[in-house]
Short mmCIF file of C-alpha atoms in Angstrom, two decimals:
data_model
loop_
_atom_site.label_atom_id
_atom_site.label_comp_id
_atom_site.label_asym_id
_atom_site.label_seq_id
_atom_site.Cartn_x
_atom_site.Cartn_y
_atom_site.Cartn_z
CA UNK S 1 27.51 -10.10 -29.35
CA UNK S 2 27.50 -10.70 -26.06
CA UNK S 3 26.74 -14.02 -23.98
CA UNK S 4 25.64 -13.56 -21.14
CA UNK S 5 25.35 -17.70 -19.20
CA UNK S 6 22.06 -17.64 -16.33
CA UNK S 7 21.25 -19.84 -14.34
CA UNK S 8 17.29 -19.61 -13.24
CA UNK S 9 15.95 -20.12 -9.65
CA UNK S 10 11.86 -20.58 -10.59
CA UNK S 11 10.21 -21.75 -13.23
CA UNK S 12 7.06 -18.99 -12.15
CA UNK S 13 8.83 -16.15 -13.62
CA UNK S 14 9.20 -15.09 -17.71
CA UNK S 15 13.25 -15.73 -19.47
CA UNK S 16 15.21 -12.72 -19.42
CA UNK S 17 15.30 -11.39 -22.92
CA UNK S 18 16.83 -8.38 -25.40
CA UNK S 19 14.06 -5.86 -26.78
CA UNK S 20 16.63 -4.59 -28.99
CA UNK S 21 15.81 -1.16 -30.49
CA UNK S 22 13.13 -0.64 -28.09
CA UNK S 23 15.62 -0.24 -24.51
CA UNK S 24 18.99 -1.36 -23.87
CA UNK S 25 18.17 -1.63 -20.47
CA UNK S 26 16.45 -5.93 -19.46
CA UNK S 27 13.58 -6.46 -16.58
CA UNK S 28 14.34 -8.14 -14.29
CA UNK S 29 11.67 -9.25 -11.97
CA UNK S 30 10.48 -10.76 -8.26
CA UNK S 31 10.93 -14.82 -8.55
CA UNK S 32 8.97 -14.92 -5.11
CA UNK S 33 5.05 -12.96 -2.96
CA UNK S 34 6.53 -9.90 -0.67
CA UNK S 35 3.83 -8.23 1.56
CA UNK S 36 5.41 -4.93 2.57
CA UNK S 37 5.02 -2.87 5.75
CA UNK S 38 6.02 1.08 5.18
CA UNK S 39 9.15 1.28 6.65
CA UNK S 40 10.10 -2.99 5.67
CA UNK S 41 13.17 -3.66 4.67
CA UNK S 42 14.22 -6.29 1.84
CA UNK S 43 16.05 -8.58 -0.32
CA UNK S 44 14.09 -10.20 -3.27
CA UNK S 45 14.92 -12.18 -5.31
CA UNK S 46 14.83 -12.31 -8.69
CA UNK S 47 15.39 -15.80 -9.21
CA UNK S 48 18.34 -15.60 -11.54
CA UNK S 49 22.36 -16.11 -11.32
CA UNK S 50 24.38 -14.73 -13.78
CA UNK S 51 27.79 -15.17 -15.53
CA UNK S 52 29.25 -11.80 -16.26
CA UNK S 53 31.56 -11.95 -19.26
CA UNK S 54 34.92 -11.15 -17.71
CA UNK S 55 35.84 -7.18 -17.37
CA UNK S 56 31.93 -6.27 -17.38
CA UNK S 57 29.42 -5.74 -14.28
CA UNK S 58 25.70 -5.44 -14.71
CA UNK S 59 23.97 -1.92 -13.72
CA UNK S 60 20.69 -2.46 -11.56
CA UNK S 61 18.07 0.30 -11.24
CA UNK S 62 14.52 0.53 -10.30
CA UNK S 63 12.15 0.48 -12.96
CA UNK S 64 11.41 3.83 -14.02
CA UNK S 65 6.93 3.32 -12.77
CA UNK S 66 8.35 1.10 -9.83
CA UNK S 67 7.73 3.36 -7.01
CA UNK S 68 4.40 4.69 -8.64
CA UNK S 69 3.31 0.50 -8.64
CA UNK S 70 4.73 -0.67 -4.88
CA UNK S 71 6.13 2.59 -3.09
CA UNK S 72 9.57 0.49 -3.13
CA UNK S 73 12.88 2.28 -3.91
CA UNK S 74 16.24 0.69 -4.20
CA UNK S 75 18.14 1.36 -1.17
CA UNK S 76 21.64 1.29 -2.62
CA UNK S 77 20.08 3.55 -5.32
CA UNK S 78 23.07 1.27 -7.66
CA UNK S 79 23.57 -1.65 -7.64
CA UNK S 80 26.78 -2.83 -9.16
CA UNK S 81 27.56 -6.89 -9.72
CA UNK S 82 31.03 -7.77 -11.24
CA UNK S 83 31.64 -10.66 -12.57
CA UNK S 84 32.96 -12.22 -10.04
CA UNK S 85 29.77 -12.34 -8.82
CA UNK S 86 28.59 -15.69 -11.15
CA UNK S 87 28.59 -19.39 -9.08
CA UNK S 88 25.76 -21.59 -8.95
CA UNK S 89 24.39 -19.71 -6.02
CA UNK S 90 24.72 -16.22 -6.86
CA UNK S 91 21.69 -14.84 -6.55
CA UNK S 92 20.88 -11.23 -7.81
CA UNK S 93 18.50 -9.62 -5.46
CA UNK S 94 17.13 -6.29 -5.64
CA UNK S 95 17.61 -4.34 -1.75
CA UNK S 96 13.70 -2.39 -1.53
CA UNK S 97 12.46 -0.11 1.08
CA UNK S 98 8.61 -0.10 1.40
CA UNK S 99 7.37 4.05 1.51
CA UNK S 100 4.04 2.30 2.40
CA UNK S 101 2.53 -0.56 2.71
CA UNK S 102 2.50 -3.01 -0.92
CA UNK S 103 2.69 -6.54 -2.55
CA UNK S 104 4.53 -7.50 -5.23
CA UNK S 105 4.13 -10.74 -7.31
CA UNK S 106 5.19 -12.70 -8.15
CA UNK S 107 7.11 -11.70 -11.76
CA UNK S 108 5.96 -8.51 -11.62
CA UNK S 109 8.59 -6.16 -12.85
CA UNK S 110 10.50 -3.92 -10.65
CA UNK S 111 13.69 -3.27 -11.74
CA UNK S 112 15.51 -3.46 -14.28
CA UNK S 113 19.78 -3.91 -15.59
CA UNK S 114 22.36 -2.89 -18.65
CA UNK S 115 25.05 -4.42 -18.53
CA UNK S 116 28.54 -2.22 -19.69
CA UNK S 117 32.81 -2.65 -20.18
CA UNK S 118 34.85 -1.64 -16.57
CA UNK S 119 35.63 2.06 -16.49
CA UNK S 120 39.72 2.12 -18.60
CA UNK S 121 42.71 2.35 -15.77
CA UNK S 122 42.82 6.22 -15.72
CA UNK S 123 44.79 9.01 -14.67
CA UNK S 124 45.06 11.54 -12.50
CA UNK S 125 46.82 14.31 -13.50
CA UNK S 126 46.77 17.47 -11.20
CA UNK S 127 46.62 21.10 -11.90
CA UNK S 128 45.77 24.96 -10.88
CA UNK S 129 43.23 26.17 -13.91
CA UNK S 130 41.37 23.41 -15.82
CA UNK S 131 41.36 25.75 -18.64
CA UNK S 132 37.81 25.44 -19.26
CA UNK S 133 34.97 27.75 -19.54
CA UNK S 134 32.69 28.98 -16.20
CA UNK S 135 28.70 27.81 -16.25
CA UNK S 136 28.50 29.71 -12.55
CA UNK S 137 29.52 27.08 -10.02
CA UNK S 138 27.43 24.42 -8.83
CA UNK S 139 24.38 23.36 -9.26
CA UNK S 140 23.93 25.88 -12.32
CA UNK S 141 22.66 24.47 -15.52
CA UNK S 142 24.30 27.19 -17.31
CA UNK S 143 23.27 31.42 -18.29
CA UNK S 144 20.60 31.86 -20.03
#
């Protein structure tokens, strides 16, 4: 089992919890009330700092209901936090762009994260042919 050390900056958000058997993504919540007009950008405070184990990184993405519920998108579309971002004040934020006027309340679940081991060292080998079956080119899901 991997342990994460977490510093909470707010007592108004629910503590992080891992729900075994349901999903390996962990919900993150807004630590502040945010009002955004269509087209506005804001870093939404998630109210935590985390010390990840050496060799791990956190991947942060919106929840599947985030756009439907709040009309916001994550501007970097996929956030990556590595284990060096682990200081007492290295707070986690969600970079949001409002696609409509919206209000996000304290404790609303707006994104989720999981941790992954770093990619292993990779060596590239150049070749003229891969020798595999061709699926039909760009954008193809194969022939029916």
